[in-house]
PDB file of C-alpha atoms in Angstrom:
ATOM      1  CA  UNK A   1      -8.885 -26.354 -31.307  1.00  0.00           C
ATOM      2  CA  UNK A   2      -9.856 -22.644 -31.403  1.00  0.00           C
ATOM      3  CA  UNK A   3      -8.310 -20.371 -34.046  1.00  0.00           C
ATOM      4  CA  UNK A   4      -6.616 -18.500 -31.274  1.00  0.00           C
ATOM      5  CA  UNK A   5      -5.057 -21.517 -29.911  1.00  0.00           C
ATOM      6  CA  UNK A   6      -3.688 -22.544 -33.124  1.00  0.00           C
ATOM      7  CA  UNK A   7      -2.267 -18.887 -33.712  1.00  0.00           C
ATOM      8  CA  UNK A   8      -0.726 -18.897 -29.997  1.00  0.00           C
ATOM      9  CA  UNK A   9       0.976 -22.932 -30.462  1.00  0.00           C
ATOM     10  CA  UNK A  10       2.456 -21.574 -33.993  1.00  0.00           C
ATOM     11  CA  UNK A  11       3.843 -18.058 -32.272  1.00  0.00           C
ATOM     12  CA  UNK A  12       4.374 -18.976 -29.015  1.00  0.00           C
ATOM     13  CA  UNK A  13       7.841 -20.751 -29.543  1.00  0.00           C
ATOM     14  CA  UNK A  14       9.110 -18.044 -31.503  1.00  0.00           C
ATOM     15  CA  UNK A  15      11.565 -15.749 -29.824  1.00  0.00           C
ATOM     16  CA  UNK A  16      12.002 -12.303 -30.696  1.00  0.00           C
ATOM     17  CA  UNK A  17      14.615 -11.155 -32.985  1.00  0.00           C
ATOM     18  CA  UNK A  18      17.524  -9.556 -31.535  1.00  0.00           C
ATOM     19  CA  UNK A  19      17.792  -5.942 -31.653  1.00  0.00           C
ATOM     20  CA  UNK A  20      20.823  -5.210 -33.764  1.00  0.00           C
ATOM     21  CA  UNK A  21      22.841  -1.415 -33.036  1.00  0.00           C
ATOM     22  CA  UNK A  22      22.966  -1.453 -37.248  1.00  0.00           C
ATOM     23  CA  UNK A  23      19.772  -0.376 -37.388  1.00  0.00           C
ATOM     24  CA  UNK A  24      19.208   2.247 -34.793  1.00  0.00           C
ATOM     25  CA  UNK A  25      15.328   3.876 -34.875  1.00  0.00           C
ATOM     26  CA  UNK A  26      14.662   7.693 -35.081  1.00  0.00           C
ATOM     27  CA  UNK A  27      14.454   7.861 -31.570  1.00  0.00           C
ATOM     28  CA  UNK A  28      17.660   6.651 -30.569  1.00  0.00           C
ATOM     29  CA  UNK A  29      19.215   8.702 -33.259  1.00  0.00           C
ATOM     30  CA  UNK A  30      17.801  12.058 -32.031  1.00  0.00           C
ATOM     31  CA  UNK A  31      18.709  10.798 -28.647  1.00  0.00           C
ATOM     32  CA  UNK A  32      22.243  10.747 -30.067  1.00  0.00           C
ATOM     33  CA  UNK A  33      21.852  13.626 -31.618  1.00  0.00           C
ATOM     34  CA  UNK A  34      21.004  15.411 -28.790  1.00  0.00           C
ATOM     35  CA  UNK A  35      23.566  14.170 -26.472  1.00  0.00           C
ATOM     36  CA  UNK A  36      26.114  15.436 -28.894  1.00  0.00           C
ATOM     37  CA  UNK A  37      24.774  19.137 -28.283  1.00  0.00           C
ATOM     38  CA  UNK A  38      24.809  18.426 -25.238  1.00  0.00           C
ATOM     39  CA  UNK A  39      28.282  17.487 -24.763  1.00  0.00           C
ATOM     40  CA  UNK A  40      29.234  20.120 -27.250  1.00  0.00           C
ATOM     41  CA  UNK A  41      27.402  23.087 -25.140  1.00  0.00           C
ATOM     42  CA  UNK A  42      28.731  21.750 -22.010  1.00  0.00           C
ATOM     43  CA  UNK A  43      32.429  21.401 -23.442  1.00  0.00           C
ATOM     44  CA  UNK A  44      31.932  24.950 -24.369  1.00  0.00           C
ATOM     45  CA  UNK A  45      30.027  26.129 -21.197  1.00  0.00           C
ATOM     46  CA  UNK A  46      33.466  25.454 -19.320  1.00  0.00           C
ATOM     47  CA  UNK A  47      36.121  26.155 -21.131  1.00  0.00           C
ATOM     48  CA  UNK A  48      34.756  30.177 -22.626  1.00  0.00           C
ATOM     49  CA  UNK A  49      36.540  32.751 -20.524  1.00  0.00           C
ATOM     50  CA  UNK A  50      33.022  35.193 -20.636  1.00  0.00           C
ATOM     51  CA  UNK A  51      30.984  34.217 -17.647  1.00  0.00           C
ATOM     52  CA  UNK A  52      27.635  35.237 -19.014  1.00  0.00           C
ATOM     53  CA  UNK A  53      28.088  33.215 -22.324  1.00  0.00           C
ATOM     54  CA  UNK A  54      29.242  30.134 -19.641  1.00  0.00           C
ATOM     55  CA  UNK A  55      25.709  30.771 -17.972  1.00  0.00           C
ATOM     56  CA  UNK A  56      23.788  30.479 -21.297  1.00  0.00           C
ATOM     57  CA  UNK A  57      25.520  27.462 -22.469  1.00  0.00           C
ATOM     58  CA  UNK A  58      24.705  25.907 -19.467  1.00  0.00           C
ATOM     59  CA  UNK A  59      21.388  26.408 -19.990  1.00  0.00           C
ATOM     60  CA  UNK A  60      21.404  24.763 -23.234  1.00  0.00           C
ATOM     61  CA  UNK A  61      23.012  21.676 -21.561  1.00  0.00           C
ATOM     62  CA  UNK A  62      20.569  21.459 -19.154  1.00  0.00           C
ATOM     63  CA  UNK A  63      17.939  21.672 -21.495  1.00  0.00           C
ATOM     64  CA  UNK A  64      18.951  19.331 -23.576  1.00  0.00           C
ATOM     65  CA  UNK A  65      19.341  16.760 -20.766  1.00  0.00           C
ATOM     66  CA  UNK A  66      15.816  17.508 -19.937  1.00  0.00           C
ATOM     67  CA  UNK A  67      15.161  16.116 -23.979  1.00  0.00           C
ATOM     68  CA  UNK A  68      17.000  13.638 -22.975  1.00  0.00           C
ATOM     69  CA  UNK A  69      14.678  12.359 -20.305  1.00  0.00           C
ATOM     70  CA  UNK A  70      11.797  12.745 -22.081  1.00  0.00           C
ATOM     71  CA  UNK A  71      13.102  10.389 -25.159  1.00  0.00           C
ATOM     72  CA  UNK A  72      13.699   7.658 -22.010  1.00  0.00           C
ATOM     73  CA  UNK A  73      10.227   8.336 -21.514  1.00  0.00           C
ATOM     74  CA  UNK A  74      11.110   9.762 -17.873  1.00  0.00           C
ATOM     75  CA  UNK A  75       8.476  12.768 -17.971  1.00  0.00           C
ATOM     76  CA  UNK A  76       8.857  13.133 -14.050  1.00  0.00           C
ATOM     77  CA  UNK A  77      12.793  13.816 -14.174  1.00  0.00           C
ATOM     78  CA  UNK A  78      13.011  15.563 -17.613  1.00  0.00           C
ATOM     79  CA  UNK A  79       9.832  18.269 -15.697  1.00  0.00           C
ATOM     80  CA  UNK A  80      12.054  18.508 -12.536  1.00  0.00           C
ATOM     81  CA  UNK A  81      15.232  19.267 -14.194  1.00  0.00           C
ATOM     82  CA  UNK A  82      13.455  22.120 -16.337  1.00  0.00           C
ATOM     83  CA  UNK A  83      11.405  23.467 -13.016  1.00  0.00           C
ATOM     84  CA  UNK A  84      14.775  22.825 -10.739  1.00  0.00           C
ATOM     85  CA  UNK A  85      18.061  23.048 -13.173  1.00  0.00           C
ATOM     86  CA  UNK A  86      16.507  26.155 -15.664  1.00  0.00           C
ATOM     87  CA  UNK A  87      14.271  27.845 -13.838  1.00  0.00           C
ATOM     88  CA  UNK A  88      16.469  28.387 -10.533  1.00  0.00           C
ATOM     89  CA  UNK A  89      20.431  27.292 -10.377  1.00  0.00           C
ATOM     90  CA  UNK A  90      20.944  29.534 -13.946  1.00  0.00           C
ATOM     91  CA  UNK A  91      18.714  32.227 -12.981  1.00  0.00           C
ATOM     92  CA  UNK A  92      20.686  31.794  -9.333  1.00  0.00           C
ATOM     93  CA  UNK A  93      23.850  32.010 -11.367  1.00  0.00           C
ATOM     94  CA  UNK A  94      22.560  35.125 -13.814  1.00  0.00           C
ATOM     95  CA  UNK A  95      21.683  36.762 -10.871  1.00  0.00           C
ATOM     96  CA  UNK A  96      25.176  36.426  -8.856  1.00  0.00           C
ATOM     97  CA  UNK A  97      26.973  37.812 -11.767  1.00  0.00           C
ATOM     98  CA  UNK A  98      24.618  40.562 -12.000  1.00  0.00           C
ATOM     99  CA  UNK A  99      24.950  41.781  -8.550  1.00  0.00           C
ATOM    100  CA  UNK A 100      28.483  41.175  -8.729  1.00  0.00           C
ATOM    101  CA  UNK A 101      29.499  43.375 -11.228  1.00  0.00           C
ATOM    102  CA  UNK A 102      31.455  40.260 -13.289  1.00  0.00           C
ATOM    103  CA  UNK A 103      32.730  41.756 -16.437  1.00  0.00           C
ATOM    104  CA  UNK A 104      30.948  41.024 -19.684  1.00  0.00           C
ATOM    105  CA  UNK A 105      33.461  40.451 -21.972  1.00  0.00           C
ATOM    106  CA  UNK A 106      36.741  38.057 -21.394  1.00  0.00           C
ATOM    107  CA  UNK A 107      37.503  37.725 -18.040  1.00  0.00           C
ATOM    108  CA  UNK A 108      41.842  36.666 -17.362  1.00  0.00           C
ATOM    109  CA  UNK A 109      40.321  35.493 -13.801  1.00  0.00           C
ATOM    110  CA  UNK A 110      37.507  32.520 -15.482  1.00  0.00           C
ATOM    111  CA  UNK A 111      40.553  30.515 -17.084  1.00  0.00           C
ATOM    112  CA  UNK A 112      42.062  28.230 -14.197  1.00  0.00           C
ATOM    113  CA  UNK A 113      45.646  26.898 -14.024  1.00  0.00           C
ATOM    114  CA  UNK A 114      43.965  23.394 -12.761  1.00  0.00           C
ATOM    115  CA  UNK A 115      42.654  22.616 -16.390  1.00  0.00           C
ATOM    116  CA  UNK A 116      44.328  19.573 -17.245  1.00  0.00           C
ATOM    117  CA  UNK A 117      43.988  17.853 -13.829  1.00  0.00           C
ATOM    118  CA  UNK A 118      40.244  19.015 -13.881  1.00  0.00           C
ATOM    119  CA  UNK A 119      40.162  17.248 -17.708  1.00  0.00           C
ATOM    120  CA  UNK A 120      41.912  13.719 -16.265  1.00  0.00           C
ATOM    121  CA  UNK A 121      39.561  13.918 -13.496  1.00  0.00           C
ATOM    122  CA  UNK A 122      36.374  14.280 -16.176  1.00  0.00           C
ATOM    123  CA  UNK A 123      37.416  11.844 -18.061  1.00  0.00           C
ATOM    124  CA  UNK A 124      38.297   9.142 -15.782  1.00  0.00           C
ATOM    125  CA  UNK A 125      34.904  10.186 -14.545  1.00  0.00           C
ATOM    126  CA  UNK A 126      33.206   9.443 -17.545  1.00  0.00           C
ATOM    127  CA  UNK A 127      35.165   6.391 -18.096  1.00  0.00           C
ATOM    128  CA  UNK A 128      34.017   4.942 -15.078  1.00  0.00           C
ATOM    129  CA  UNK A 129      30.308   5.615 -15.301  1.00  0.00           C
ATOM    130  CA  UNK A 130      30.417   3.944 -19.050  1.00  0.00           C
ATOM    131  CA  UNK A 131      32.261   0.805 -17.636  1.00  0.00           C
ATOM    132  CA  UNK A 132      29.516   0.978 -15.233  1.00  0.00           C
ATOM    133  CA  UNK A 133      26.744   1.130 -17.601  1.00  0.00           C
ATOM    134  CA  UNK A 134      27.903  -1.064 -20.418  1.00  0.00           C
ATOM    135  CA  UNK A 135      28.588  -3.932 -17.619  1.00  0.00           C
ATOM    136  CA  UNK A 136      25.164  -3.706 -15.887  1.00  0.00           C
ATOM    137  CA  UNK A 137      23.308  -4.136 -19.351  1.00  0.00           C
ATOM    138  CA  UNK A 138      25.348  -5.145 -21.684  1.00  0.00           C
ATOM    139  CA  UNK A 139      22.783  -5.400 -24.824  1.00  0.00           C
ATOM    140  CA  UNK A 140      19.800  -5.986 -23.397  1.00  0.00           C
ATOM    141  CA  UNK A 141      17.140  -4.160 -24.252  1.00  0.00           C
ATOM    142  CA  UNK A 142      14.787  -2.536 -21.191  1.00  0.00           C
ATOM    143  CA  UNK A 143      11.219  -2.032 -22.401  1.00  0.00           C
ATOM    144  CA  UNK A 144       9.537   0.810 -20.066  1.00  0.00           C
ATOM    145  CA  UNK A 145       5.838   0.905 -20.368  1.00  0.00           C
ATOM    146  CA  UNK A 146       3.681   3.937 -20.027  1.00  0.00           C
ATOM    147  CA  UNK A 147       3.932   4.626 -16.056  1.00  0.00           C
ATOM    148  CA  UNK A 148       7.710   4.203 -15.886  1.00  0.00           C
ATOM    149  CA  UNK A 149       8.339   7.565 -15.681  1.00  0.00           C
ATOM    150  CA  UNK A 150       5.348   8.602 -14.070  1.00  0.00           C
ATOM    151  CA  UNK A 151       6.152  10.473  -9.987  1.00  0.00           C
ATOM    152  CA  UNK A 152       4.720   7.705  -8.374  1.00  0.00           C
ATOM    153  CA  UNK A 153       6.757   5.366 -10.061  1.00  0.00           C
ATOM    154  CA  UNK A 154      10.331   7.335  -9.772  1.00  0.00           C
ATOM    155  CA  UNK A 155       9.429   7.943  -5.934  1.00  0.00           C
ATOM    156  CA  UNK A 156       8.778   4.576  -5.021  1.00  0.00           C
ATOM    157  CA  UNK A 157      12.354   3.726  -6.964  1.00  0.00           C
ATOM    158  CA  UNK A 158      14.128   6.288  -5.390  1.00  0.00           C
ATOM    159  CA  UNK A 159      12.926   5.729  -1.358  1.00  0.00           C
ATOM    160  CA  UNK A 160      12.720   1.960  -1.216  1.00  0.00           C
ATOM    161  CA  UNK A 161      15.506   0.479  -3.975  1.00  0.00           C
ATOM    162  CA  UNK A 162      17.577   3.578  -4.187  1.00  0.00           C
ATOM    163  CA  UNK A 163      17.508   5.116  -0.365  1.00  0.00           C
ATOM    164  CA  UNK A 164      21.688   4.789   0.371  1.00  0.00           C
ATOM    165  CA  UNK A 165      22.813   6.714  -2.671  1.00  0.00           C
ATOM    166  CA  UNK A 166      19.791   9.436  -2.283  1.00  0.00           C
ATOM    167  CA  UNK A 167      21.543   9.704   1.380  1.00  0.00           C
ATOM    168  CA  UNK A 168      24.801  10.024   0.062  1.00  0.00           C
ATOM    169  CA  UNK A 169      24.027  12.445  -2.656  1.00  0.00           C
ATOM    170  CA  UNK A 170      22.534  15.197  -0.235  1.00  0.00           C
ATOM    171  CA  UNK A 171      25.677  14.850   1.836  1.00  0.00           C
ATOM    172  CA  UNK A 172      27.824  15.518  -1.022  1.00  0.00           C
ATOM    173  CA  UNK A 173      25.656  18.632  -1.940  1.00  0.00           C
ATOM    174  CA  UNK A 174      25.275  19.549   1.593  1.00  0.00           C
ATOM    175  CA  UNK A 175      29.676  19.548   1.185  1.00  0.00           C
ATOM    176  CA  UNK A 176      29.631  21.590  -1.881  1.00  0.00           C
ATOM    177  CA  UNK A 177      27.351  24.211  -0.439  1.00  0.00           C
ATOM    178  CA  UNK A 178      29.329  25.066   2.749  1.00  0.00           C
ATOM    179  CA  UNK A 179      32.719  24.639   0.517  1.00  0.00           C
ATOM    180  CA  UNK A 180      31.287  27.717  -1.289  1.00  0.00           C
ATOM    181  CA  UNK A 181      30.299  29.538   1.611  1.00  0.00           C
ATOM    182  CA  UNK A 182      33.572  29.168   3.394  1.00  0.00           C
ATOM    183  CA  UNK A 183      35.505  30.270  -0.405  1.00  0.00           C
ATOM    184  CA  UNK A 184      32.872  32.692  -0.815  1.00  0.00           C
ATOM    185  CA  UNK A 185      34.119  34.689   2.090  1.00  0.00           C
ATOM    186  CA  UNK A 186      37.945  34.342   1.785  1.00  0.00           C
ATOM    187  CA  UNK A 187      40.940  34.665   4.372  1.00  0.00           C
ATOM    188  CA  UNK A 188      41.432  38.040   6.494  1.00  0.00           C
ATOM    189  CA  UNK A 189      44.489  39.860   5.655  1.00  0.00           C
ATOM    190  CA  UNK A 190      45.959  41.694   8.071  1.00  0.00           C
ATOM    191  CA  UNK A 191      47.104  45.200   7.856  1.00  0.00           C
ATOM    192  CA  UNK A 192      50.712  45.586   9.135  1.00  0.00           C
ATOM    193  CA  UNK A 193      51.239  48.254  11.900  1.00  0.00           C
ATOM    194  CA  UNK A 194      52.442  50.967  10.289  1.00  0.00           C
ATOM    195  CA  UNK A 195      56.133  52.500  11.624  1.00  0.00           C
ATOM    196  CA  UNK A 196      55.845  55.315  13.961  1.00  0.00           C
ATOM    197  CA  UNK A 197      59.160  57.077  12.228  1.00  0.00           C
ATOM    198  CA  UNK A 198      57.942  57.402   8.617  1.00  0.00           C
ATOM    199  CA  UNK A 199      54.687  58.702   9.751  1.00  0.00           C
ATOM    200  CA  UNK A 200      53.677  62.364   9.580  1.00  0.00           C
ATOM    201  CA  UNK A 201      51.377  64.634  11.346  1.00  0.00           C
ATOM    202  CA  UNK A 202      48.198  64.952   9.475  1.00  0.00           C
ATOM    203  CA  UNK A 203      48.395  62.600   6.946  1.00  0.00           C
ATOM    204  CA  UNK A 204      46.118  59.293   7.786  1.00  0.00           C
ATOM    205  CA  UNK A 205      47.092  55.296   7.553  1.00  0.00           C
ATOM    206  CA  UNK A 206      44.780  53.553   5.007  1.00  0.00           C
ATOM    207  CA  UNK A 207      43.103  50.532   5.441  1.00  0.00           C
ATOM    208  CA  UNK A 208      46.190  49.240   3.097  1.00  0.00           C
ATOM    209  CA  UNK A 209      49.309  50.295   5.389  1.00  0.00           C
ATOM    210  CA  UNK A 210      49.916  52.849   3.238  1.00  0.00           C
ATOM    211  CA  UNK A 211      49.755  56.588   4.003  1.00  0.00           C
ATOM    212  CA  UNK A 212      47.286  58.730   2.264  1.00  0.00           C
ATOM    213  CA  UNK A 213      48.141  62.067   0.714  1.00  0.00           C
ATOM    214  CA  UNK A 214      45.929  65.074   2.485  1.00  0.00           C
ATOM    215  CA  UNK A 215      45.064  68.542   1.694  1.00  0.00           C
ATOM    216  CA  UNK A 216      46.424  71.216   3.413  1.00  0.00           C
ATOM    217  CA  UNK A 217      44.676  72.841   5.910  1.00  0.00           C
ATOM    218  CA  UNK A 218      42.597  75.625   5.351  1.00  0.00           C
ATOM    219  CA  UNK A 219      44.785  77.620   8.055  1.00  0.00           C
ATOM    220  CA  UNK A 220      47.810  76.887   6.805  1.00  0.00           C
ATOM    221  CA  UNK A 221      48.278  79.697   4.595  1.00  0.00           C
ATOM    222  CA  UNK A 222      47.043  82.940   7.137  1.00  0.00           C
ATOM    223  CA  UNK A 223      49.342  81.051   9.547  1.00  0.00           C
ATOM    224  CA  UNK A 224      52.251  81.715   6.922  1.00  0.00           C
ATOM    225  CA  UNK A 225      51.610  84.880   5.834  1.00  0.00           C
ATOM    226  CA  UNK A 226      51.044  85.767   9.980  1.00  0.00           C
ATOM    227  CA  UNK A 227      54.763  84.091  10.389  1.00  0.00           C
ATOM    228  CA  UNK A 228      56.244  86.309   7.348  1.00  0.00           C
ATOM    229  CA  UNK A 229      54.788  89.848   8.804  1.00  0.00           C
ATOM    230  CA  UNK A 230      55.986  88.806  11.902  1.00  0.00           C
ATOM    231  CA  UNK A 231      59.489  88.604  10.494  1.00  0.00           C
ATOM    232  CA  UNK A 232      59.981  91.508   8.641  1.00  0.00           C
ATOM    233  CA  UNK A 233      58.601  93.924  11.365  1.00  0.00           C
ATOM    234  CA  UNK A 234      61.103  95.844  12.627  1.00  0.00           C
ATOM    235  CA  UNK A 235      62.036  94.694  16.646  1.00  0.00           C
ATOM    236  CA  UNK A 236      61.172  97.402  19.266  1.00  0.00           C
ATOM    237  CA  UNK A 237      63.886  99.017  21.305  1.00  0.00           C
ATOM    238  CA  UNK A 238      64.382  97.320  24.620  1.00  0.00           C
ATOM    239  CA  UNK A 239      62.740  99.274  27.547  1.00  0.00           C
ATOM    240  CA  UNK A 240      65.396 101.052  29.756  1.00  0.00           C
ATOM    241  CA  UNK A 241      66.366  99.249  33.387  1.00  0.00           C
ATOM    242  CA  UNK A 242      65.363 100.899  36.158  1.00  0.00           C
ATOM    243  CA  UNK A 243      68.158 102.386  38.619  1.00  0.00           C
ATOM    244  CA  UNK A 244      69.066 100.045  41.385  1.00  0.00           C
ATOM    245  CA  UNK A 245      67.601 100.853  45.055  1.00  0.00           C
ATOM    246  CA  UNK A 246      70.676 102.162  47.066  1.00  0.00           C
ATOM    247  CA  UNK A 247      71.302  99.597  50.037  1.00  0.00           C
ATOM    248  CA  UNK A 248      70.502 102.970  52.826  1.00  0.00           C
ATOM    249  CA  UNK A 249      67.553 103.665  50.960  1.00  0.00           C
TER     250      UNK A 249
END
């Protein structure tokens, strides 16, 4: 018997050691560490009543998810959220409150009455994708080798094993986007007619029902001072009548 044989019938029926969560390696402790900035940034990205500090935390969030793939070795994903997430939604977001004039400082209108049903709905969220999670693997360990993050790897996944919820997530989005459009362009108020009685010559209806204060006309004041002269003239004697035709004549 070879000396490789020998070494393989010693080894062979030895089963590797469990991984134990006591001893976690430097890897999965920056991963850790990183998903607790990330929570933390996100926590803060929502709940800061100044829109442009919102938009930056967000972009720490989403850059620290993009860490986060790269630790699971998912190069493909981690480059797409950096090229897709940072380089267009927040620069799409920056952008919108730029040309919308949103205020810098605290804003009364970024704090929402809905909080608290928006936090049960998060966290019943949460709790059901970590039920998920923790049933599908349990402890077991997943090695990935080199390629398991590689594009051609992640596309094949995601058309032939994954096609249903790819579907379902680009109807959702597709959802979201015309949601904004239609609360992006709000409801049409209507102007009530205004009442022909409290309404006075020369003085316009706004767009708001409400009448709008005019200057006086440029005439206005010859007109008067034409009306006073004309009153304190004195009046001129009435012209005589002429005698009456006699009825021979």
């Amino acid at each position: 018997m070879s000396t490789a044989a020998t070494l393989l019938a010693a080894t062979g029926s030895l089963e590797p050691a469990a991984r134990s969560f006591l001893s976690p390696t430097g890897q999965e402790i920056v991963f850790l560490l990183v998903g607790i900035a990330v929570l933390g940034s996100a926590v803060v990205a929502v709940t800061t009543k100044q829109l442009v500090h919102a938009a930056l935390w967000l972009v720490v969030a989403l850059g620290g998810l993009a860490v986060e793939f790269l630790l699971l070795t998912a190069e493909f994903i981690a480059w797409v959220q950096v090229l897709i997430y940072l380089g267009s939604v927040v620069v799409l977001v920056l952008f919108g409150l730029m040309l919308t004039k949103a205020p810098i400082g605290r804003s009364p209108d970024a704090d929402s009455k809905n909080r608290w049903v928006a936090l049960a709905v998060a966290l019943a969220s949460a709790g059901t994708l970590v039920t998920l999670v923790v049933d599908a693997f349990r402890t077991s360990w997943i090695d990935l080798g080199a390629g398991g993050g590689s594009a051609a790897v992640t596309g094949a996944s995601l058309f032939r094993n994954w096609v249903l919820p790819f579907e379902a997530l680009s109807v959702l989005l597709l959802a979201a986007l015309v949601g904004a459009i239609v609360l992006s362009r709000g409801s049409k108020r209507r102007v009530p007619a205004p009442r022909a009685g409290k309404l006075r010559p020369g003085r316009p209806v706004g767009s708001n029902g409400t009448v709008a204060a005019t200057a006086p006309r440029a005439e206005a004041p010859a007109a008067a001072s034409a009306a006073s002269a004309a009153s304190a003239a004195p009046a001129a004697p009435a012209a005589p009548a002429a005698p009456a035709a006699s009825e021979e004549s």
